[in-house]
XYZ file of C-alpha atoms in Angstrom:
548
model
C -1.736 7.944 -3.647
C -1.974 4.542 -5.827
C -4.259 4.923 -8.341
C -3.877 1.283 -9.095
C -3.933 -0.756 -5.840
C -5.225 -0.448 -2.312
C -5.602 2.981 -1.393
C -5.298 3.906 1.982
C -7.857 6.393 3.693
C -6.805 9.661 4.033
C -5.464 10.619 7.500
C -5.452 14.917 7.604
C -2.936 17.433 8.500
C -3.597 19.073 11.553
C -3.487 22.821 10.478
C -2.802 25.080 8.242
C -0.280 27.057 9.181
C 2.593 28.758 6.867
C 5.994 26.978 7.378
C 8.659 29.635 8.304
C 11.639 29.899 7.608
C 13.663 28.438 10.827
C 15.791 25.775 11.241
C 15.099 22.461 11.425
C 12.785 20.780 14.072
C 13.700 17.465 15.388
C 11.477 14.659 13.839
C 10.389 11.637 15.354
C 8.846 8.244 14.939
C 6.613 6.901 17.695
C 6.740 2.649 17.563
C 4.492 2.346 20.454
C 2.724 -0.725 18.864
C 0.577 -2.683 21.184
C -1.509 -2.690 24.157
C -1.115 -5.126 26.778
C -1.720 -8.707 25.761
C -3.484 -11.362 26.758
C -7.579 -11.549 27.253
C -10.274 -13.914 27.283
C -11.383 -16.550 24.670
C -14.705 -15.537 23.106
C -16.930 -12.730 22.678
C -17.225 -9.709 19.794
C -15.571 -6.390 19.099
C -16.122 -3.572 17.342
C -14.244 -1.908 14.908
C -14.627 1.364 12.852
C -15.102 0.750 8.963
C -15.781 2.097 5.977
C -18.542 1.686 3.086
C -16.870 -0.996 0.233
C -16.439 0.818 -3.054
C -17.281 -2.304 -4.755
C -18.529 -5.627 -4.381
C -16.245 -7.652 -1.995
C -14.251 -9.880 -4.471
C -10.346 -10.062 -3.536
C -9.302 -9.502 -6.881
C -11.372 -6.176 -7.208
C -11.280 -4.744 -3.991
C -8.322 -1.967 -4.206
C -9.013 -0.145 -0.910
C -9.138 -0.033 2.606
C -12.869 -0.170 3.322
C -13.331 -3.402 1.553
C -9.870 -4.944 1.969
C -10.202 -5.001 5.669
C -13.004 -6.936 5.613
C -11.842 -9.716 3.485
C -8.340 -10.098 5.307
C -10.426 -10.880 8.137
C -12.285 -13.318 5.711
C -9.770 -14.897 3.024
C -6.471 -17.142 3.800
C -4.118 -17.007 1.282
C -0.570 -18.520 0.613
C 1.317 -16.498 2.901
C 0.585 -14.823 5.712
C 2.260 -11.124 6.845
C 3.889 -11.610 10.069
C 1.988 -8.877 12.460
C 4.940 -7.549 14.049
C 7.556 -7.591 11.205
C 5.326 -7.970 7.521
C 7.841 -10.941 6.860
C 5.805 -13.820 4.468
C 4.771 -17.027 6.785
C 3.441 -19.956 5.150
C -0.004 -19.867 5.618
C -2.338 -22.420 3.032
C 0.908 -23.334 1.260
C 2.689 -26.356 3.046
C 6.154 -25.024 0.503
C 6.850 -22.793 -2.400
C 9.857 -24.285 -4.294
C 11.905 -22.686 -7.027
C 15.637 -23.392 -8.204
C 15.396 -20.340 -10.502
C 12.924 -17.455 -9.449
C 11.204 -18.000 -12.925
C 9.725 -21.538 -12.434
C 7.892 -21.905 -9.100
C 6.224 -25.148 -7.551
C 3.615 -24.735 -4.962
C 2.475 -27.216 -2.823
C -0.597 -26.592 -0.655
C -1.599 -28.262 2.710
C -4.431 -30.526 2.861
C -7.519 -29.940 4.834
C -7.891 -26.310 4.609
C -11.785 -25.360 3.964
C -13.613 -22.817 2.408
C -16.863 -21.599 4.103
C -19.135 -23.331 2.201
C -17.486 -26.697 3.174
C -15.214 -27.305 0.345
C -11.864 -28.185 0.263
C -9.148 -25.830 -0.803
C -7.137 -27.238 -4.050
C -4.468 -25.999 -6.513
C -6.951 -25.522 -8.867
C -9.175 -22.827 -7.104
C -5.713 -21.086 -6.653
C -5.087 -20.935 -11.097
C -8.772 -20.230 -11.327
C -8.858 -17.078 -9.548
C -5.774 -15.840 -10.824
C -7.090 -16.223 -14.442
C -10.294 -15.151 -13.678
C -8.105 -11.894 -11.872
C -6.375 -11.828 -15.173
C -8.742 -12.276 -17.894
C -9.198 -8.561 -19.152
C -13.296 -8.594 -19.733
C -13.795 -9.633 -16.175
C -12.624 -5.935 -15.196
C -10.898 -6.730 -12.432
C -8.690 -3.826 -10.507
C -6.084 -6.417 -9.199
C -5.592 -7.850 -12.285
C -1.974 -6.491 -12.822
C -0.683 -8.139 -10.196
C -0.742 -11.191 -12.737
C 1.819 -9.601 -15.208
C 4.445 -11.050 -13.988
C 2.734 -14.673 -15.327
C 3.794 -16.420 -18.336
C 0.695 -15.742 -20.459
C -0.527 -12.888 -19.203
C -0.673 -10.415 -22.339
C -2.750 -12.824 -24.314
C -5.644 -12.284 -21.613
C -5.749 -8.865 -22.215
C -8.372 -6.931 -24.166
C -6.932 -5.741 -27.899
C -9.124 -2.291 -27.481
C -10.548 -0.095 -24.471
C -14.024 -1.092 -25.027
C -12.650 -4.543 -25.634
C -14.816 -5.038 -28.660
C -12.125 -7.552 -29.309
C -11.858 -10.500 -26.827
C -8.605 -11.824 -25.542
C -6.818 -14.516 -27.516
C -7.033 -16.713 -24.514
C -8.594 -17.353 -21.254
C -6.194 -19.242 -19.074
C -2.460 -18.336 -18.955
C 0.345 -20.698 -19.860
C 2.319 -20.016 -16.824
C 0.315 -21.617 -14.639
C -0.518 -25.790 -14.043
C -2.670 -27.906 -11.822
C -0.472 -30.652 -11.029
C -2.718 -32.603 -8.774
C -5.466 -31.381 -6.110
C -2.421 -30.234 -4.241
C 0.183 -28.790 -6.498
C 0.495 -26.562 -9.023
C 3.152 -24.682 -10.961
C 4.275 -20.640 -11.868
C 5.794 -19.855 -14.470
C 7.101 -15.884 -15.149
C 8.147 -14.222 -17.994
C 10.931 -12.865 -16.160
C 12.873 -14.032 -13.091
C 11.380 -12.602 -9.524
C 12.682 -13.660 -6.450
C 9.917 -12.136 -4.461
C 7.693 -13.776 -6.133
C 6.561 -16.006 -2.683
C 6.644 -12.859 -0.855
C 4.248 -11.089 -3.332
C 1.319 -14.208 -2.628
C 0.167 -12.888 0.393
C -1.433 -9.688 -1.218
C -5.385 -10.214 -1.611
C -5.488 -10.375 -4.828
C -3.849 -13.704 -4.818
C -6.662 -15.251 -2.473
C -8.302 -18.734 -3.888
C -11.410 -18.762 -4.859
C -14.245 -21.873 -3.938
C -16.279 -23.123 -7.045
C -19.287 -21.313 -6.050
C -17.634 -17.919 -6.981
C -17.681 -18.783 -10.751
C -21.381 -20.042 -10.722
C -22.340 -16.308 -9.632
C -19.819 -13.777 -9.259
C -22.125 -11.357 -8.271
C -23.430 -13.034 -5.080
C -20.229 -14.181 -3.941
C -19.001 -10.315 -4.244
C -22.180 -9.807 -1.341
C -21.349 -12.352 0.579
C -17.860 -13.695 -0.038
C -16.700 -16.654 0.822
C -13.061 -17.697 1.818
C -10.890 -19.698 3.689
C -10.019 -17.343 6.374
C -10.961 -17.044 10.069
C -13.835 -15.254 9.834
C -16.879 -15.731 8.145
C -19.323 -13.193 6.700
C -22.798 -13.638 8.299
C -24.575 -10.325 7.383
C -23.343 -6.828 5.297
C -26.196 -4.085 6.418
C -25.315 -1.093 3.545
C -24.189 2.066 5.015
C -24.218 0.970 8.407
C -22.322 -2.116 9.645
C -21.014 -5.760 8.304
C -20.594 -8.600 11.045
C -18.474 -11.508 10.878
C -18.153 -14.385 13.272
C -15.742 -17.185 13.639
C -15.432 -20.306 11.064
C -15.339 -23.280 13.063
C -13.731 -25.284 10.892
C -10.888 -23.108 10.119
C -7.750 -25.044 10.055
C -4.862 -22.117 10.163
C -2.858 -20.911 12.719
C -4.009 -17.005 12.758
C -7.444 -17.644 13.970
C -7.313 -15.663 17.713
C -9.575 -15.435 20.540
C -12.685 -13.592 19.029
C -16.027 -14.859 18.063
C -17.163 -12.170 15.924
C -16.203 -9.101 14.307
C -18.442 -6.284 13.487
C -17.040 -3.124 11.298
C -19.218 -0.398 12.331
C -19.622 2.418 9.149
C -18.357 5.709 10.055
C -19.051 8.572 7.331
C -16.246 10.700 9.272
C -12.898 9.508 11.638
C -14.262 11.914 14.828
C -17.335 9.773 15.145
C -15.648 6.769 15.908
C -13.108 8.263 17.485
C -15.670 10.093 19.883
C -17.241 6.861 20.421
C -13.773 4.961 21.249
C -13.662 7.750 23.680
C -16.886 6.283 25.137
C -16.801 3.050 24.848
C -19.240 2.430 22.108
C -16.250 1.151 19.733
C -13.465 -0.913 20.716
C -11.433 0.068 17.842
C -10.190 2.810 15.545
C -7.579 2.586 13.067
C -8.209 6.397 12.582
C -7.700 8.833 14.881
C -8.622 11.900 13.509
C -6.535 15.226 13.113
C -8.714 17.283 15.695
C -7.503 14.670 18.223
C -4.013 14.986 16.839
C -2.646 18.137 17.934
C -0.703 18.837 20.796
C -1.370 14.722 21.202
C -4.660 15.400 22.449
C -5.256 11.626 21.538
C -2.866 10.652 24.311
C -5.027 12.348 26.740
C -8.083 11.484 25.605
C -7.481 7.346 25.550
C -4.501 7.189 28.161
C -2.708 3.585 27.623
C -5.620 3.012 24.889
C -3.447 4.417 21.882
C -0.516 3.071 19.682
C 1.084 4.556 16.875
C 3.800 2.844 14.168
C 5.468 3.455 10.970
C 3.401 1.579 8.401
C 4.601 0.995 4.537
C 3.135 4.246 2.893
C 5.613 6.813 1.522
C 4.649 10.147 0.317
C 6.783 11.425 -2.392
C 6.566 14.473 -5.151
C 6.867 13.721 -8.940
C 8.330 15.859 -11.529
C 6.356 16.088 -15.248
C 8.278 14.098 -17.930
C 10.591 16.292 -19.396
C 8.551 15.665 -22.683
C 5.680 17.683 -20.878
C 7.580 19.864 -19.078
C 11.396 20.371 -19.688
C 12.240 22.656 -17.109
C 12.913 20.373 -14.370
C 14.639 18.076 -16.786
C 18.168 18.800 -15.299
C 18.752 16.780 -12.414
C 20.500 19.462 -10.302
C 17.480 21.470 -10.484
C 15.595 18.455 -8.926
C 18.378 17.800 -6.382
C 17.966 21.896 -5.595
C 14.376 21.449 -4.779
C 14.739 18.184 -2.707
C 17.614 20.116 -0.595
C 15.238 23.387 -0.543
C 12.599 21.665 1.474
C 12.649 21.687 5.318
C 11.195 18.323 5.933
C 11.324 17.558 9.481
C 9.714 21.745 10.324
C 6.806 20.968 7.978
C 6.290 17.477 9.935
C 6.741 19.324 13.104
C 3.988 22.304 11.740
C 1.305 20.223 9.934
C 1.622 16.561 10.964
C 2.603 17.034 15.232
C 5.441 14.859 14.049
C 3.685 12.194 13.166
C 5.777 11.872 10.077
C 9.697 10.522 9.518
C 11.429 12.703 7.226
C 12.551 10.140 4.328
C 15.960 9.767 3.070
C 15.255 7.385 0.436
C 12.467 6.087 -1.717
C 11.883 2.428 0.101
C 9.988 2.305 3.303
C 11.597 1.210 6.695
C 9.095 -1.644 7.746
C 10.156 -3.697 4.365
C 12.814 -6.150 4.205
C 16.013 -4.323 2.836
C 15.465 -0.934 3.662
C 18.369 1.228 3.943
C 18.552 4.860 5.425
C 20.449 8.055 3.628
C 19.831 6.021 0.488
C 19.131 10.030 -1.048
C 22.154 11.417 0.682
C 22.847 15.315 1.156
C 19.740 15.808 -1.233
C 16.986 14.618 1.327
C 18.947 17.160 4.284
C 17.719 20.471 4.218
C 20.208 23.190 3.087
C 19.301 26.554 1.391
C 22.804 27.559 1.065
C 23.806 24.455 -0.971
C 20.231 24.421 -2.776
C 20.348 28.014 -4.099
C 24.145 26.494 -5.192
C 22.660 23.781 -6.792
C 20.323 25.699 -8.348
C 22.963 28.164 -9.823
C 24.895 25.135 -10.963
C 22.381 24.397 -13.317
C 22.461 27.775 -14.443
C 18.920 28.781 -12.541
C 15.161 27.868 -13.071
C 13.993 29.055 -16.175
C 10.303 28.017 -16.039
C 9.461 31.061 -13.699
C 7.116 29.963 -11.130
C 7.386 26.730 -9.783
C 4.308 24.469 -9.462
C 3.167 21.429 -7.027
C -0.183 19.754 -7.771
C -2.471 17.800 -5.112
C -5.766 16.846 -5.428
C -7.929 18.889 -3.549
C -10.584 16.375 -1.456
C -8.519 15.445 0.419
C -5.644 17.202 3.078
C -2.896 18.220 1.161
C -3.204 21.934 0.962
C -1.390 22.489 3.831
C 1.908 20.746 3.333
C 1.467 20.951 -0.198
C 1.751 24.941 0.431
C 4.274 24.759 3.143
C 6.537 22.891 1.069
C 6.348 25.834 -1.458
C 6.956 28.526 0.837
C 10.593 26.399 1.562
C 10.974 26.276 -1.646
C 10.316 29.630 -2.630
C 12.496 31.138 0.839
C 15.691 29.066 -0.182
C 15.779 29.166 -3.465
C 14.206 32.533 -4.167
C 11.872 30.915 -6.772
C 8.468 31.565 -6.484
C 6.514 27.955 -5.585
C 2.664 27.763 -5.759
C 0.433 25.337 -4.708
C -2.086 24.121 -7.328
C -4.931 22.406 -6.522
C -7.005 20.038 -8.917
C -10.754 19.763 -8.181
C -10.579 15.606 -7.105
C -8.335 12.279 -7.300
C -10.299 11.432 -10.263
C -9.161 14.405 -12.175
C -5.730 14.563 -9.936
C -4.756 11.246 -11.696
C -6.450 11.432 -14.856
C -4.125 14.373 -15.696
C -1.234 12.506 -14.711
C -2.199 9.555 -16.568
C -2.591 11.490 -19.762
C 0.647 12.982 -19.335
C -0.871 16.680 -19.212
C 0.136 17.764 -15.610
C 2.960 20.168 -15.736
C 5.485 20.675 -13.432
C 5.628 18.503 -9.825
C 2.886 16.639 -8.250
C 2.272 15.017 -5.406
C 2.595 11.186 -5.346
C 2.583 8.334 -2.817
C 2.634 4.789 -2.703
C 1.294 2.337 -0.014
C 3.268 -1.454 -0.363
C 0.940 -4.153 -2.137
C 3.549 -6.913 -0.288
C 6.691 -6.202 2.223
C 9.088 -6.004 -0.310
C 12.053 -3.341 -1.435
C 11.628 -4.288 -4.820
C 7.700 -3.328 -4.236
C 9.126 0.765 -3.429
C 11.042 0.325 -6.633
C 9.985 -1.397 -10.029
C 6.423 -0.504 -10.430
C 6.876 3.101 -9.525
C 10.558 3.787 -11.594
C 11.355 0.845 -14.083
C 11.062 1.580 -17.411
C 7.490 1.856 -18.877
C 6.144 0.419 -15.472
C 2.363 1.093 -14.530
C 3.397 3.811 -11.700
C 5.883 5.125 -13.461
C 3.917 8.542 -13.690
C 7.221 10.609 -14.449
C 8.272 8.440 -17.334
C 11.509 7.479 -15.371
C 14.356 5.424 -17.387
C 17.438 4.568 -16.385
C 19.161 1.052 -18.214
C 21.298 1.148 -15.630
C 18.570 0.919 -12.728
C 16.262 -1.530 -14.734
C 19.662 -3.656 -15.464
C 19.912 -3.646 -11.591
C 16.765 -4.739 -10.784
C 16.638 -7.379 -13.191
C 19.919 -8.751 -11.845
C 17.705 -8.086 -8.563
C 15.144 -10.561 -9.355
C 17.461 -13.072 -10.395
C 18.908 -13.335 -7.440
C 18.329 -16.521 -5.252
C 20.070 -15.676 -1.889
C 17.647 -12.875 -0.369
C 20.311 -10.607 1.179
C 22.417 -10.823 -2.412
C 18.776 -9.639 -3.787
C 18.320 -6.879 -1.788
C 21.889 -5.584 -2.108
C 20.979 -5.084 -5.553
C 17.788 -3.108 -4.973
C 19.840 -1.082 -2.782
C 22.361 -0.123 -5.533
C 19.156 0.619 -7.968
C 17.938 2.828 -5.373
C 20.718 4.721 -5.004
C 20.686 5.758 -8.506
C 17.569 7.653 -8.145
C 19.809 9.951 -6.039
C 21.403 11.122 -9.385
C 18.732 11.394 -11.500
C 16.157 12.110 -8.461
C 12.663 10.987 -10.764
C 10.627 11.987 -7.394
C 11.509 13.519 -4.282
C 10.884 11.441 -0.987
C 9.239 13.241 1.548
C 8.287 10.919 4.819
C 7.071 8.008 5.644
C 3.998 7.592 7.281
C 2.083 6.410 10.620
C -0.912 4.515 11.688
C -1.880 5.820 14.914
C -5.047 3.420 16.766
C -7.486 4.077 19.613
C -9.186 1.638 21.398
C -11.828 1.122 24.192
C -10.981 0.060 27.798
C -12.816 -3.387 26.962
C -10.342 -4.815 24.895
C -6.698 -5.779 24.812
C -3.483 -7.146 22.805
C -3.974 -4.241 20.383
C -1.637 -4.421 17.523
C -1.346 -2.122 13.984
C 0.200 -4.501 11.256
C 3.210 -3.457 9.144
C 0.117 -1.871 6.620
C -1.594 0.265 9.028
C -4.539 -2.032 9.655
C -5.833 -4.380 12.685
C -4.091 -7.822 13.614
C -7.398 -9.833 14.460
C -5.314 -12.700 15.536
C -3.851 -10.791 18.617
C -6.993 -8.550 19.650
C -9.349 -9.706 22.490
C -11.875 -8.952 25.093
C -10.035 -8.247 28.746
């Protein structure tokens, strides 16, 4: 789970049982994606949410609970096509670049924030320093690295005692009230694509005057409008008249009701007291009780979350340094049974390390090393001449559902390779990660990664480049950052991903993490409403939902 960007809410396992040793059960992926369409013009839903962890500002709002809310709120550059994640312009008229490293952005004219001013280029470089500048704290702040300029905003010490040696960054230019200019360090031709993310969202004048107040009641340039946040118990939004985009919908309002627990507002879905769940909850999960439950009133896709497992650095621990070892382990683990066992199949086994919903995907990127095989594990194994650690380890982080697969994939480990396997659980995520962070966590972890943007390179360069700030295995291959830098220089898009494809394959060799599946979103949803859809990131597409 990111430690460092939106983190998704947990959805459980449904039991759990031991995995045994049988062959392999036939996994499947379940695109049913939307309800009927259509509706009437007007009225309010409700939806299940979540308390904010912090103060809704786009630039420091890193999870689910509060991000939902202000994608209902905020307009950014680019929009995420619903059905496919692809980047539509959305407040910028054109993003122009002859050499990924020098971008001009042009912005359309007219679009309003809530409080009645106009959107310009300069509220655009404003929040992005402000996102950047290291004593403002902000969580989303990394996503400005790529800007020429960036390092000097950062804070010399921890504490920082020691202020920044500047405040704005030298990559970035207001032009005129409509234009401004990007400048990276490095070339990245996904730059436009990456714009969309929240943390990219403009910011009106009044943020700057008090922070704090906006971060209660925010204030974008998106569809909806905040009108009231009651703590612990709901937050309504209604319609912004003068909302000039093209991703408005058919609602007046929005209310996100605050659910402690995913079976409350899953039993009230059931009754018609919510119109919307983005969670249904493992109880309702197996034998697809949820299908019974809300006939034609459920959906389910494959959203851009993959859950992987992370060997130690071989610094910390050197006995899964040899990459046959690694390959052994991948191979010893029956993906599709434990899918089939703990998750009713609502997994897909993964055979590489880049989502399906993103741009550039390619399946059987990890070969014979994602298949289950004991035979040619245990020969892997003895081709590395054996494990000589003794036991094998997998950490998770216990408060949250990961015992279960966490010890099923053990027991196929231990059964085809004959190793023992145990499951090891740290007391919380806080701890979970610290340990990582510090480089103290000992053999494999679990680790998984939701996308920031719909992007290959996304799967790829934060989590296994070189001294990148995912990189919790201390991956390096030259080879694979020399590919991904070619990558980013690319200008034709296919030619670009062709090269992430060849970087990806790599990790087959060296195998830094082993993919496991790729995840789900499965909705419910009341028989009041209609034109259900689950976006390409698991959440609600406002623009498409309405009252029948």
């Amino acid at each position: 789970m990111r430690g460092t960007a939106r983190t998704v809410a947990v959805v459980a396992g449904v039991s759990a049982v031991t995995l045994l040793a049988a062959a392999c059960g036939g996994g499947s992926s379940k695109d049913n994606t939307s309800s009927t369409a259509g509706g009437k013009t007007g009225g309010t839903v409700t939806v299940r949410g979540c308390n904010p962890q912090n103060p809704l500002i786009p630039s420091n709002t890193t999870e689910t609970c509060g991000g939902n809310v202000l994608d209902a709120i905020t307009a950014k550059l680019v929009h995420y096509n619903a059905e496919t994640g692809a980047p539509e312009n959305d407040i910028a008229d054109k993003i122009d670049t002859s050499d990924n490293q020098n971008f001009t952005v042009t912005i359309k004219k007219g679009y309003k924030f809530q409080d009645g001013t106009e959107v310009k280029a300069k509220n655009f470089v404003d929040a992005w320093n402000y996102a950047a500048y290291g004593p403002n704290a902000q969580s989303s702040g990394y996503f400005m690295e790529p800007i020429e300029g960036f390092d000097a905003l950062q804070c010399a010490d921890a504490d920082c005692k020691t202020k920044p040696k500047a405040d704005k960054m030298t990559g970035l230019a207001v032009k005129d009230d409509y234009t401004f200019t990007i400048k990276t360090t490095e070339k990245v031709s996904n730059m436009p694509v990456r714009l969309g993310y929240s943390a990219f969202a403009p910011l009106p004048d009044s943020f700057f005057k008090d922070p704090k107040a906006y971060g209660e009641k925010p204030i974008g340039a998106g569809p909806f409008k905040l009108d009231a946040w009651t703590k612990n118990t709901e937050i309504k939004l209604s319609k912004f008249a003068d909302y000039s985009g093209k991703f408005g919908g058919k609602l007046d309002g929005i209310t996100f009701k605050i659910y402690q627990d995913s079976d409350a507002a899953y039993n009230d879905v059931i009754a018609n007291q919510l119109d919307v769940t983005d969670e249904v909850p493992s109880s309702a999960m197996i034998d697809d009780k949820y299908k019974t439950d809300l006939p034609d009133r459920n959906a389910q896709k494959a959203v851009g979350v993959i859950q992987t497992i992370t060997f130690a650095p071989a610094k910390v621990d050197p006995n899964y340094a040899d990459p046959k070892i690694r390959q052994a382990i991948s191979m010893a683990i029956d993906r599709p049974t434990i899918i089939k066992q703990i998750f009713n199949n609502t997994r897909q086994p993964a055979t590489g390390w880049v989502s399906p919903v993103v741009d550039g995907y390619k399946a059987g990127q990890c070969g014979e090393y994602c298949t289950f095989d004991a035979a040619k594990a245990k020969a892997k194994l003895d081709e590395a001449g054996g494990f000589k650690g003794g036991k094998m380890t997998i950490a998770y982080n216990a408060d949250a559902s990961h015992k279960a697969w966490v010890e099923a994939t053990c027991n196929s480990i231990k059964g085809a390779l004959g190793v023992d396997c145990v499951a090891t659980p740290v007391v919380d995520f806080a701890t979970f990660r610290a340990q990582i962070a510090a480089k103290k966590m000992k053999g494999m972890f679990r680790t998984g990664w939701q996308m920031d943007y719909p992007s290959i390179e996304n799967f790829l360069a934060p989590i296994y480049k070189t001294g990148a700030s995912s990189n919790d295995g201390d991956y390096s291959n030259p080879e694979f950052d020399k590919l991904l830098n070619e990558a980013a220089a690319q200008t034709d898009a296919a030619a670009a991903n062709a090269k992430y494809q060849e970087a990806e394959k790599l990790l087959a060799n060296d195998m830094p993490a082993i993919p496991m599946w790729y995840s789900t979103a499965t909705f419910g949803w009341s028989d009041k409403v209609t034109g259900v859809k689950i976006t390409a990131f698991g959440t609600i597409d406002f623009a498409s939902l309405s009252l029948k």
